[in-house]
PDB file of C-alpha atoms in Angstrom:
ATOM      1  CA  MET A 106      -7.226 -24.841  -1.919  1.00 39.00           C
ATOM      2  CA  GLU A 107      -7.328 -22.555   0.642  1.00 43.00           C
ATOM      3  CA  SER A 108      -4.822 -20.056  -0.434  1.00 41.00           C
ATOM      4  CA  LEU A 109      -7.064 -18.872  -3.400  1.00 44.00           C
ATOM      5  CA  MET A 110      -9.039 -16.836  -0.589  1.00 73.00           C
ATOM      6  CA  ASN A 111      -5.495 -15.189   0.051  1.00 94.00           C
ATOM      7  CA  ALA A 112      -4.474 -12.204  -1.530  1.00 96.00           C
ATOM      8  CA  PHE A 113      -0.960 -12.938  -0.810  1.00 97.00           C
ATOM      9  CA  SER A 114       0.643 -15.994   1.155  1.00 97.00           C
ATOM     10  CA  LEU A 115       3.956 -15.890   2.126  1.00 97.00           C
ATOM     11  CA  ASN A 116       6.223 -19.235   3.685  1.00 97.00           C
ATOM     12  CA  ASN A 117       9.011 -19.075   5.304  1.00 97.00           C
ATOM     13  CA  VAL A 118      10.393 -15.795   3.955  1.00 97.00           C
ATOM     14  CA  ALA A 119      13.809 -14.329   4.227  1.00 96.00           C
ATOM     15  CA  TYR A 120      15.405 -10.984   2.273  1.00 96.00           C
ATOM     16  CA  SER A 121      18.934  -9.464   2.665  1.00 94.00           C
ATOM     17  CA  TYR A 122      20.099  -6.475   1.376  1.00 90.00           C
ATOM     18  CA  THR A 123      23.801  -7.266   0.084  1.00 84.00           C
ATOM     19  CA  HIS A 124      25.267  -8.461   4.102  1.00 82.00           C
ATOM     20  CA  GLN A 125      22.023  -7.137   6.005  1.00 90.00           C
ATOM     21  CA  SER A 126      19.267  -9.292   6.667  1.00 93.00           C
ATOM     22  CA  VAL A 127      15.945  -7.588   6.703  1.00 94.00           C
ATOM     23  CA  ILE A 128      12.577 -10.262   6.729  1.00 94.00           C
ATOM     24  CA  GLU A 129      13.396 -13.938   8.268  1.00 95.00           C
ATOM     25  CA  ASN A 130      11.375 -16.553   8.305  1.00 94.00           C
ATOM     26  CA  VAL A 131       8.288 -15.045   7.044  1.00 96.00           C
ATOM     27  CA  THR A 132       5.213 -16.860   7.052  1.00 96.00           C
ATOM     28  CA  ILE A 133       1.837 -15.185   7.019  1.00 96.00           C
ATOM     29  CA  GLU A 134      -1.574 -15.313   4.419  1.00 96.00           C
ATOM     30  CA  ILE A 135      -3.133 -11.394   3.385  1.00 96.00           C
ATOM     31  CA  ALA A 136      -6.818 -11.879   3.014  1.00 95.00           C
ATOM     32  CA  GLN A 137      -8.319 -10.267  -0.662  1.00 95.00           C
ATOM     33  CA  GLY A 138     -10.979  -7.631   0.231  1.00 95.00           C
ATOM     34  CA  LYS A 139      -9.557  -5.565   3.339  1.00 95.00           C
ATOM     35  CA  LEU A 140      -6.763  -2.905   4.140  1.00 97.00           C
ATOM     36  CA  THR A 141      -4.181  -4.689   5.723  1.00 97.00           C
ATOM     37  CA  VAL A 142      -2.017  -2.197   7.261  1.00 96.00           C
ATOM     38  CA  LEU A 143       2.297  -2.713   7.871  1.00 96.00           C
ATOM     39  CA  LEU A 144       2.669  -1.010  11.106  1.00 94.00           C
ATOM     40  CA  GLY A 145       6.550  -0.477  12.209  1.00 92.00           C
ATOM     41  CA  ARG A 146       9.530   1.591  13.280  1.00 89.00           C
ATOM     42  CA  ASN A 147      12.019   2.988  10.902  1.00 88.00           C
ATOM     43  CA  GLY A 148      13.547   0.437   8.979  1.00 89.00           C
ATOM     44  CA  SER A 149      12.052  -2.490  10.029  1.00 91.00           C
ATOM     45  CA  GLY A 150      11.273  -3.621   6.832  1.00 92.00           C
ATOM     46  CA  LYS A 151       7.621  -2.654   5.829  1.00 94.00           C
ATOM     47  CA  SER A 152       9.074  -0.744   2.217  1.00 94.00           C
ATOM     48  CA  THR A 153      10.944  -3.904   1.714  1.00 95.00           C
ATOM     49  CA  LEU A 154       7.664  -6.237   1.728  1.00 96.00           C
ATOM     50  CA  ILE A 155       5.791  -3.946  -0.099  1.00 97.00           C
ATOM     51  CA  ARG A 156       8.298  -3.877  -2.427  1.00 96.00           C
ATOM     52  CA  LEU A 157       8.996  -7.766  -2.312  1.00 97.00           C
ATOM     53  CA  LEU A 158       4.984  -8.670  -2.715  1.00 97.00           C
ATOM     54  CA  ALA A 159       4.908  -5.859  -6.114  1.00 96.00           C
ATOM     55  CA  ARG A 160       8.136  -7.549  -8.032  1.00 95.00           C
ATOM     56  CA  LEU A 161      10.131  -4.123  -7.370  1.00 94.00           C
ATOM     57  CA  ILE A 162      12.927  -6.313  -5.555  1.00 93.00           C
ATOM     58  CA  SER A 163      13.388 -10.137  -6.057  1.00 90.00           C
ATOM     59  CA  GLY A 164      16.476 -12.423  -4.556  1.00 91.00           C
ATOM     60  CA  TYR A 165      14.124 -13.692  -1.458  1.00 94.00           C
ATOM     61  CA  SER A 166      14.349 -17.185  -0.240  1.00 95.00           C
ATOM     62  CA  GLY A 167      11.008 -18.576   0.673  1.00 96.00           C
ATOM     63  CA  SER A 168       7.930 -18.983  -0.999  1.00 96.00           C
ATOM     64  CA  ILE A 169       5.280 -15.927  -2.288  1.00 96.00           C
ATOM     65  CA  GLN A 170       1.884 -16.644  -3.407  1.00 96.00           C
ATOM     66  CA  CYS A 171      -0.460 -14.304  -4.775  1.00 96.00           C
ATOM     67  CA  THR A 172      -3.609 -15.405  -4.887  1.00 94.00           C
ATOM     68  CA  GLY A 173      -2.813 -19.119  -5.328  1.00 93.00           C
ATOM     69  CA  LYS A 174      -0.111 -18.502  -7.378  1.00 94.00           C
ATOM     70  CA  GLU A 175       3.810 -18.418  -7.130  1.00 95.00           C
ATOM     71  CA  LEU A 176       4.966 -14.603  -7.815  1.00 94.00           C
ATOM     72  CA  SER A 177       8.002 -15.520 -10.008  1.00 91.00           C
ATOM     73  CA  SER A 178       5.514 -17.433 -11.957  1.00 94.00           C
ATOM     74  CA  TRP A 179       3.211 -14.186 -12.691  1.00 94.00           C
ATOM     75  CA  ASN A 180       3.543 -13.075 -16.297  1.00 91.00           C
ATOM     76  CA  SER A 181       4.753  -9.456 -15.899  1.00 89.00           C
ATOM     77  CA  ARG A 182       2.158  -7.958 -17.444  1.00 87.00           C
ATOM     78  CA  GLU A 183      -0.641  -9.540 -16.260  1.00 91.00           C
ATOM     79  CA  PHE A 184       0.513  -9.664 -13.159  1.00 93.00           C
ATOM     80  CA  SER A 185       0.766  -5.172 -13.607  1.00 89.00           C
ATOM     81  CA  GLN A 186      -3.200  -5.697 -15.070  1.00 87.00           C
ATOM     82  CA  MET A 187      -3.772  -6.786 -11.550  1.00 93.00           C
ATOM     83  CA  VAL A 188      -1.420  -5.588  -8.820  1.00 95.00           C
ATOM     84  CA  GLY A 189      -1.010  -1.608  -8.255  1.00 93.00           C
ATOM     85  CA  TYR A 190       1.899   0.243  -6.755  1.00 93.00           C
ATOM     86  CA  VAL A 191       2.230   3.598  -5.395  1.00 92.00           C
ATOM     87  CA  GLY A 192       5.763   4.366  -3.954  1.00 88.00           C
ATOM     88  CA  GLN A 193       6.908   6.901  -1.381  1.00 80.00           C
ATOM     89  CA  HIS A 194       8.421   9.262  -4.112  1.00 71.00           C
ATOM     90  CA  HIS A 195       7.700   9.693  -7.627  1.00 68.00           C
ATOM     91  CA  ARG A 196      10.174  13.125  -9.383  1.00 71.00           C
ATOM     92  CA  PRO A 197       9.066  12.963 -13.145  1.00 68.00           C
ATOM     93  CA  ILE A 198      12.350  14.501 -15.249  1.00 64.00           C
ATOM     94  CA  PHE A 199       9.781  15.945 -17.827  1.00 71.00           C
ATOM     95  CA  PRO A 200       7.333  18.171 -16.765  1.00 84.00           C
ATOM     96  CA  PHE A 201       4.109  15.816 -17.340  1.00 88.00           C
ATOM     97  CA  SER A 202       0.832  17.196 -17.040  1.00 93.00           C
ATOM     98  CA  VAL A 203      -1.731  15.211 -14.687  1.00 93.00           C
ATOM     99  CA  GLU A 204      -3.894  13.501 -17.521  1.00 93.00           C
ATOM    100  CA  ASP A 205      -0.581  12.252 -19.442  1.00 91.00           C
ATOM    101  CA  VAL A 206       0.532  11.083 -15.691  1.00 91.00           C
ATOM    102  CA  ILE A 207      -2.080   8.903 -15.116  1.00 91.00           C
ATOM    103  CA  LEU A 208      -2.058   8.127 -19.014  1.00 90.00           C
ATOM    104  CA  THR A 209       1.571   6.572 -18.125  1.00 86.00           C
ATOM    105  CA  GLY A 210      -0.482   4.040 -15.449  1.00 85.00           C
ATOM    106  CA  ARG A 211      -2.050   2.167 -18.735  1.00 83.00           C
ATOM    107  CA  ALA A 212       1.495   1.197 -19.965  1.00 78.00           C
ATOM    108  CA  CYS A 213       0.863  -2.814 -19.241  1.00 74.00           C
ATOM    109  CA  TYR A 214      -1.910  -2.657 -21.474  1.00 70.00           C
ATOM    110  CA  VAL A 215      -0.648  -0.362 -24.245  1.00 71.00           C
ATOM    111  CA  ASP A 216       1.763  -2.264 -27.297  1.00 68.00           C
ATOM    112  CA  PHE A 217       2.873   1.117 -29.277  1.00 69.00           C
ATOM    113  CA  LEU A 218       0.691   3.738 -28.762  1.00 74.00           C
ATOM    114  CA  PRO A 219      -1.882   4.931 -26.272  1.00 80.00           C
ATOM    115  CA  SER A 220      -5.425   3.845 -27.561  1.00 80.00           C
ATOM    116  CA  LYS A 221      -9.734   5.058 -27.060  1.00 83.00           C
ATOM    117  CA  LYS A 222     -10.149   2.412 -24.633  1.00 83.00           C
ATOM    118  CA  ASP A 223      -6.849   3.880 -23.025  1.00 84.00           C
ATOM    119  CA  HIS A 224      -7.685   7.376 -22.608  1.00 87.00           C
ATOM    120  CA  ASP A 225     -11.055   6.585 -22.109  1.00 89.00           C
ATOM    121  CA  ALA A 226     -10.147   4.615 -18.588  1.00 87.00           C
ATOM    122  CA  VAL A 227      -8.040   7.749 -18.240  1.00 91.00           C
ATOM    123  CA  ASP A 228     -11.402   9.895 -18.773  1.00 93.00           C
ATOM    124  CA  GLU A 229     -13.216   7.427 -16.062  1.00 92.00           C
ATOM    125  CA  ILE A 230     -10.747   7.613 -13.219  1.00 90.00           C
ATOM    126  CA  ILE A 231     -10.117  11.548 -12.852  1.00 93.00           C
ATOM    127  CA  HIS A 232     -14.613  11.678 -13.069  1.00 92.00           C
ATOM    128  CA  GLU A 233     -14.710   9.146 -10.295  1.00 87.00           C
ATOM    129  CA  LEU A 234     -11.739  10.910  -7.640  1.00 88.00           C
ATOM    130  CA  ASP A 235     -12.705  13.739  -9.304  1.00 88.00           C
ATOM    131  CA  LEU A 236     -10.139  15.784 -10.096  1.00 91.00           C
ATOM    132  CA  ASN A 237     -11.251  17.066 -13.423  1.00 90.00           C
ATOM    133  CA  PHE A 238      -9.963  20.533 -11.916  1.00 92.00           C
ATOM    134  CA  PHE A 239      -5.812  19.106 -12.470  1.00 92.00           C
ATOM    135  CA  ARG A 240      -6.599  17.671 -15.714  1.00 93.00           C
ATOM    136  CA  ASN A 241      -4.276  19.843 -17.502  1.00 93.00           C
ATOM    137  CA  ARG A 242      -2.199  20.978 -14.122  1.00 95.00           C
ATOM    138  CA  ILE A 243       1.740  20.271 -14.237  1.00 94.00           C
ATOM    139  CA  TYR A 244       2.141  17.032 -12.097  1.00 92.00           C
ATOM    140  CA  SER A 245       5.305  18.649 -10.421  1.00 89.00           C
ATOM    141  CA  GLU A 246       3.993  21.920  -9.834  1.00 91.00           C
ATOM    142  CA  LEU A 247       1.176  20.211  -7.066  1.00 90.00           C
ATOM    143  CA  SER A 248       1.268  19.975  -3.633  1.00 86.00           C
ATOM    144  CA  GLY A 249       2.204  17.073  -1.796  1.00 83.00           C
ATOM    145  CA  GLY A 250      -0.652  15.512  -0.971  1.00 83.00           C
ATOM    146  CA  GLU A 251      -2.478  16.594  -4.913  1.00 88.00           C
ATOM    147  CA  GLN A 252       0.469  14.041  -6.231  1.00 89.00           C
ATOM    148  CA  GLN A 253      -0.555  11.531  -4.008  1.00 87.00           C
ATOM    149  CA  MET A 254      -4.145  11.659  -5.534  1.00 88.00           C
ATOM    150  CA  ILE A 255      -2.763  11.570  -9.178  1.00 91.00           C
ATOM    151  CA  LEU A 256      -0.428   8.381  -7.894  1.00 91.00           C
ATOM    152  CA  LEU A 257      -3.181   6.714  -6.524  1.00 90.00           C
ATOM    153  CA  ALA A 258      -5.208   7.516  -9.920  1.00 92.00           C
ATOM    154  CA  ARG A 259      -2.658   6.578 -12.244  1.00 91.00           C
ATOM    155  CA  SER A 260      -2.965   3.418 -10.322  1.00 91.00           C
ATOM    156  CA  LEU A 261      -6.509   2.602 -10.458  1.00 91.00           C
ATOM    157  CA  VAL A 262      -6.879   3.519 -14.204  1.00 90.00           C
ATOM    158  CA  ASN A 263      -5.840  -0.126 -14.545  1.00 88.00           C
ATOM    159  CA  LYS A 264      -8.426  -1.164 -11.958  1.00 89.00           C
ATOM    160  CA  PRO A 265      -6.718  -3.654 -10.480  1.00 93.00           C
ATOM    161  CA  SER A 266      -7.674  -5.670  -7.750  1.00 95.00           C
ATOM    162  CA  ILE A 267      -4.763  -5.895  -5.406  1.00 96.00           C
ATOM    163  CA  LEU A 268      -3.185  -2.300  -4.506  1.00 96.00           C
ATOM    164  CA  LEU A 269       0.121  -1.839  -2.574  1.00 97.00           C
ATOM    165  CA  LEU A 270       0.642   1.441  -1.006  1.00 96.00           C
ATOM    166  CA  ASP A 271       4.444   2.717   0.526  1.00 94.00           C
ATOM    167  CA  GLU A 272       2.922   5.230   3.689  1.00 92.00           C
ATOM    168  CA  PRO A 273       0.208   6.859   1.130  1.00 90.00           C
ATOM    169  CA  THR A 274       0.501   9.539   3.675  1.00 87.00           C
ATOM    170  CA  ASN A 275       3.783  10.411   4.234  1.00 84.00           C
ATOM    171  CA  HIS A 276       4.670  14.030   4.962  1.00 79.00           C
ATOM    172  CA  LEU A 277       0.769  15.479   3.985  1.00 83.00           C
ATOM    173  CA  ASP A 278      -0.888  17.157   6.880  1.00 86.00           C
ATOM    174  CA  PHE A 279      -3.955  16.238   8.753  1.00 88.00           C
ATOM    175  CA  THR A 280      -6.512  16.853   5.970  1.00 87.00           C
ATOM    176  CA  ASN A 281      -5.128  14.998   3.049  1.00 85.00           C
ATOM    177  CA  GLN A 282      -3.968  12.232   5.473  1.00 88.00           C
ATOM    178  CA  ASN A 283      -7.923  11.993   6.107  1.00 90.00           C
ATOM    179  CA  ARG A 284      -8.892  12.412   2.614  1.00 87.00           C
ATOM    180  CA  ILE A 285      -6.096   9.719   1.634  1.00 88.00           C
ATOM    181  CA  LEU A 286      -7.258   7.009   3.562  1.00 92.00           C
ATOM    182  CA  THR A 287     -10.829   7.489   2.763  1.00 92.00           C
ATOM    183  CA  LEU A 288     -10.463   6.908  -0.402  1.00 90.00           C
ATOM    184  CA  ILE A 289      -8.599   4.037   0.623  1.00 92.00           C
ATOM    185  CA  LYS A 290     -11.845   2.609   2.331  1.00 94.00           C
ATOM    186  CA  THR A 291     -13.462   3.602  -0.281  1.00 93.00           C
ATOM    187  CA  LEU A 292     -11.927   1.194  -3.067  1.00 92.00           C
ATOM    188  CA  VAL A 293     -11.781  -1.560   0.100  1.00 95.00           C
ATOM    189  CA  LYS A 294     -15.907  -0.969   0.130  1.00 95.00           C
ATOM    190  CA  LYS A 295     -16.199  -1.535  -3.287  1.00 92.00           C
ATOM    191  CA  GLY A 296     -13.997  -4.839  -3.513  1.00 93.00           C
ATOM    192  CA  ILE A 297     -10.148  -3.907  -4.216  1.00 94.00           C
ATOM    193  CA  THR A 298      -7.406  -5.283  -1.372  1.00 97.00           C
ATOM    194  CA  VAL A 299      -5.110  -3.321  -0.035  1.00 97.00           C
ATOM    195  CA  ILE A 300      -1.994  -3.289   1.840  1.00 98.00           C
ATOM    196  CA  SER A 301      -0.306  -0.177   2.917  1.00 97.00           C
ATOM    197  CA  ALA A 302       3.006   0.753   4.721  1.00 96.00           C
ATOM    198  CA  LEU A 303       2.128   3.335   7.680  1.00 92.00           C
ATOM    199  CA  HIS A 304       3.621   4.699  10.406  1.00 87.00           C
ATOM    200  CA  ASP A 305       1.584   6.265  12.813  1.00 90.00           C
ATOM    201  CA  PRO A 306      -0.137   3.358  15.040  1.00 90.00           C
ATOM    202  CA  ASN A 307      -3.523   6.061  15.519  1.00 90.00           C
ATOM    203  CA  LEU A 308      -3.827   5.952  11.610  1.00 92.00           C
ATOM    204  CA  ALA A 309      -3.839   2.080  11.399  1.00 91.00           C
ATOM    205  CA  PHE A 310      -6.205   1.715  13.427  1.00 89.00           C
ATOM    206  CA  LEU A 311      -8.580   4.260  12.445  1.00 90.00           C
ATOM    207  CA  PHE A 312      -8.861   2.551   9.188  1.00 93.00           C
ATOM    208  CA  GLY A 313      -7.502  -0.215   9.011  1.00 93.00           C
ATOM    209  CA  ASP A 314      -9.161  -3.819   8.967  1.00 94.00           C
ATOM    210  CA  ASP A 315      -5.683  -5.891   9.623  1.00 94.00           C
ATOM    211  CA  ILE A 316      -2.833  -4.863  11.007  1.00 94.00           C
ATOM    212  CA  LEU A 317       0.411  -6.943  10.746  1.00 96.00           C
ATOM    213  CA  PHE A 318       3.290  -5.650  13.193  1.00 95.00           C
ATOM    214  CA  LEU A 319       7.074  -5.984  11.582  1.00 95.00           C
ATOM    215  CA  TYR A 320       9.265  -6.095  14.667  1.00 93.00           C
ATOM    216  CA  ASN A 321      13.135  -8.123  14.459  1.00 93.00           C
ATOM    217  CA  LYS A 322      13.123  -8.991  11.312  1.00 93.00           C
ATOM    218  CA  ASN A 323       9.506 -10.355  10.936  1.00 94.00           C
ATOM    219  CA  VAL A 324       5.859  -9.959  10.529  1.00 94.00           C
ATOM    220  CA  LEU A 325       3.748 -10.542  12.735  1.00 93.00           C
ATOM    221  CA  ARG A 326      -0.116 -10.505  13.689  1.00 92.00           C
ATOM    222  CA  ASP A 327      -2.319 -11.355  17.249  1.00 87.00           C
ATOM    223  CA  ASP A 328      -5.298 -12.437  16.832  1.00 84.00           C
ATOM    224  CA  GLU A 329      -6.452 -12.272  20.878  1.00 79.00           C
ATOM    225  CA  ASN A 330      -6.362  -8.499  21.144  1.00 76.00           C
ATOM    226  CA  LYS A 331      -7.833  -4.846  20.230  1.00 77.00           C
ATOM    227  CA  ALA A 332      -4.586  -3.397  18.315  1.00 77.00           C
ATOM    228  CA  TRP A 333      -3.921  -0.332  20.555  1.00 77.00           C
ATOM    229  CA  ASP A 334      -4.252  -3.185  23.279  1.00 80.00           C
ATOM    230  CA  SER A 335      -1.566  -5.775  21.705  1.00 83.00           C
ATOM    231  CA  PRO A 336       1.098  -6.980  23.491  1.00 87.00           C
ATOM    232  CA  LEU A 337       3.450  -6.474  19.927  1.00 89.00           C
ATOM    233  CA  LEU A 338       2.101  -2.667  19.784  1.00 88.00           C
ATOM    234  CA  LYS A 339       4.423  -2.554  23.168  1.00 87.00           C
ATOM    235  CA  LEU A 340       7.185  -3.846  21.358  1.00 87.00           C
ATOM    236  CA  ILE A 341       6.945  -1.566  18.654  1.00 88.00           C
ATOM    237  CA  ILE A 342       6.384   1.494  20.880  1.00 85.00           C
ATOM    238  CA  PRO A 343       8.143   0.494  24.418  1.00 82.00           C
ATOM    239  CA  SER A 344       5.866   3.535  26.607  1.00 82.00           C
ATOM    240  CA  PHE A 345       2.587   5.053  25.436  1.00 83.00           C
ATOM    241  CA  ASP A 346      -0.949   5.869  27.146  1.00 83.00           C
ATOM    242  CA  VAL A 347      -4.209   4.736  25.847  1.00 83.00           C
ATOM    243  CA  ILE A 348      -7.239   7.382  25.489  1.00 85.00           C
ATOM    244  CA  SER A 349     -10.648   6.363  23.944  1.00 81.00           C
ATOM    245  CA  ASP A 350     -13.451   8.556  23.680  1.00 79.00           C
ATOM    246  CA  GLY A 351     -15.593   5.622  23.876  1.00 75.00           C
ATOM    247  CA  ASN A 352     -15.723   4.743  20.249  1.00 76.00           C
ATOM    248  CA  ASN A 353     -12.506   4.643  19.000  1.00 77.00           C
ATOM    249  CA  SER A 354      -8.576   4.097  20.937  1.00 78.00           C
ATOM    250  CA  PHE A 355      -5.964   6.494  20.239  1.00 84.00           C
ATOM    251  CA  VAL A 356      -2.246   6.081  21.203  1.00 86.00           C
ATOM    252  CA  ILE A 357      -0.365   8.563  22.199  1.00 83.00           C
ATOM    253  CA  PRO A 358       3.556   8.720  23.639  1.00 81.00           C
ATOM    254  CA  GLN A 359       4.184   9.123  27.358  1.00 78.00           C
ATOM    255  CA  ARG A 360       5.851  11.609  28.543  1.00 73.00           C
ATOM    256  CA  ASN A 361       8.718  11.448  31.251  1.00 66.00           C
TER     257      ASN A 361
END
């Protein structure tokens, strides 16, 4: 019964690319209703774990449950309606408008042609995220930050209860990083569970409700210490200093 409280429950999960092991013996629970951040070095398995949870790759060993149900047992359409995913890269072949890109997010509801309900859902999310200015613009002509907002809208148009994000702030400037993560926190306050890979520890500390550290092919949680005081952080960033403004703490690399 306890597993129903979690968005995902992993038990002894391992995954390898060909002969390269990426994660091994991972046992962890990810709660619903929080922004859970996956924090680790490049190549630590953050993207792999996100893609496993999104059912984009298979062939793992062990057990992964989503809201108490084995991941492999989910009907594809039902899973796509419940779980949204935004990857690091999206390069459309055709010059789609923003409205059309968002509409593709309704694919798991469409049998042949989009219905009025699908178009109404697009209108609703465009209004909710204040994207009407972009509606008729060509997606590929937008900036990186603008494209990321559109991809979030495409995932949210299904009203998912769980959102999986792979480095949503990658290549974004300071302003757009803050804009994207502020939006994500707003979604969490509305009841959406968000699991996001990030590489910046300060963004993880500022916005994350729960921090999972990926190190040495495992996924670790420190329930005893603040993230910036955790010995686990020292495994990811061996040399750093902590500064505080009284309300928040930040890590900076030590200078030689």
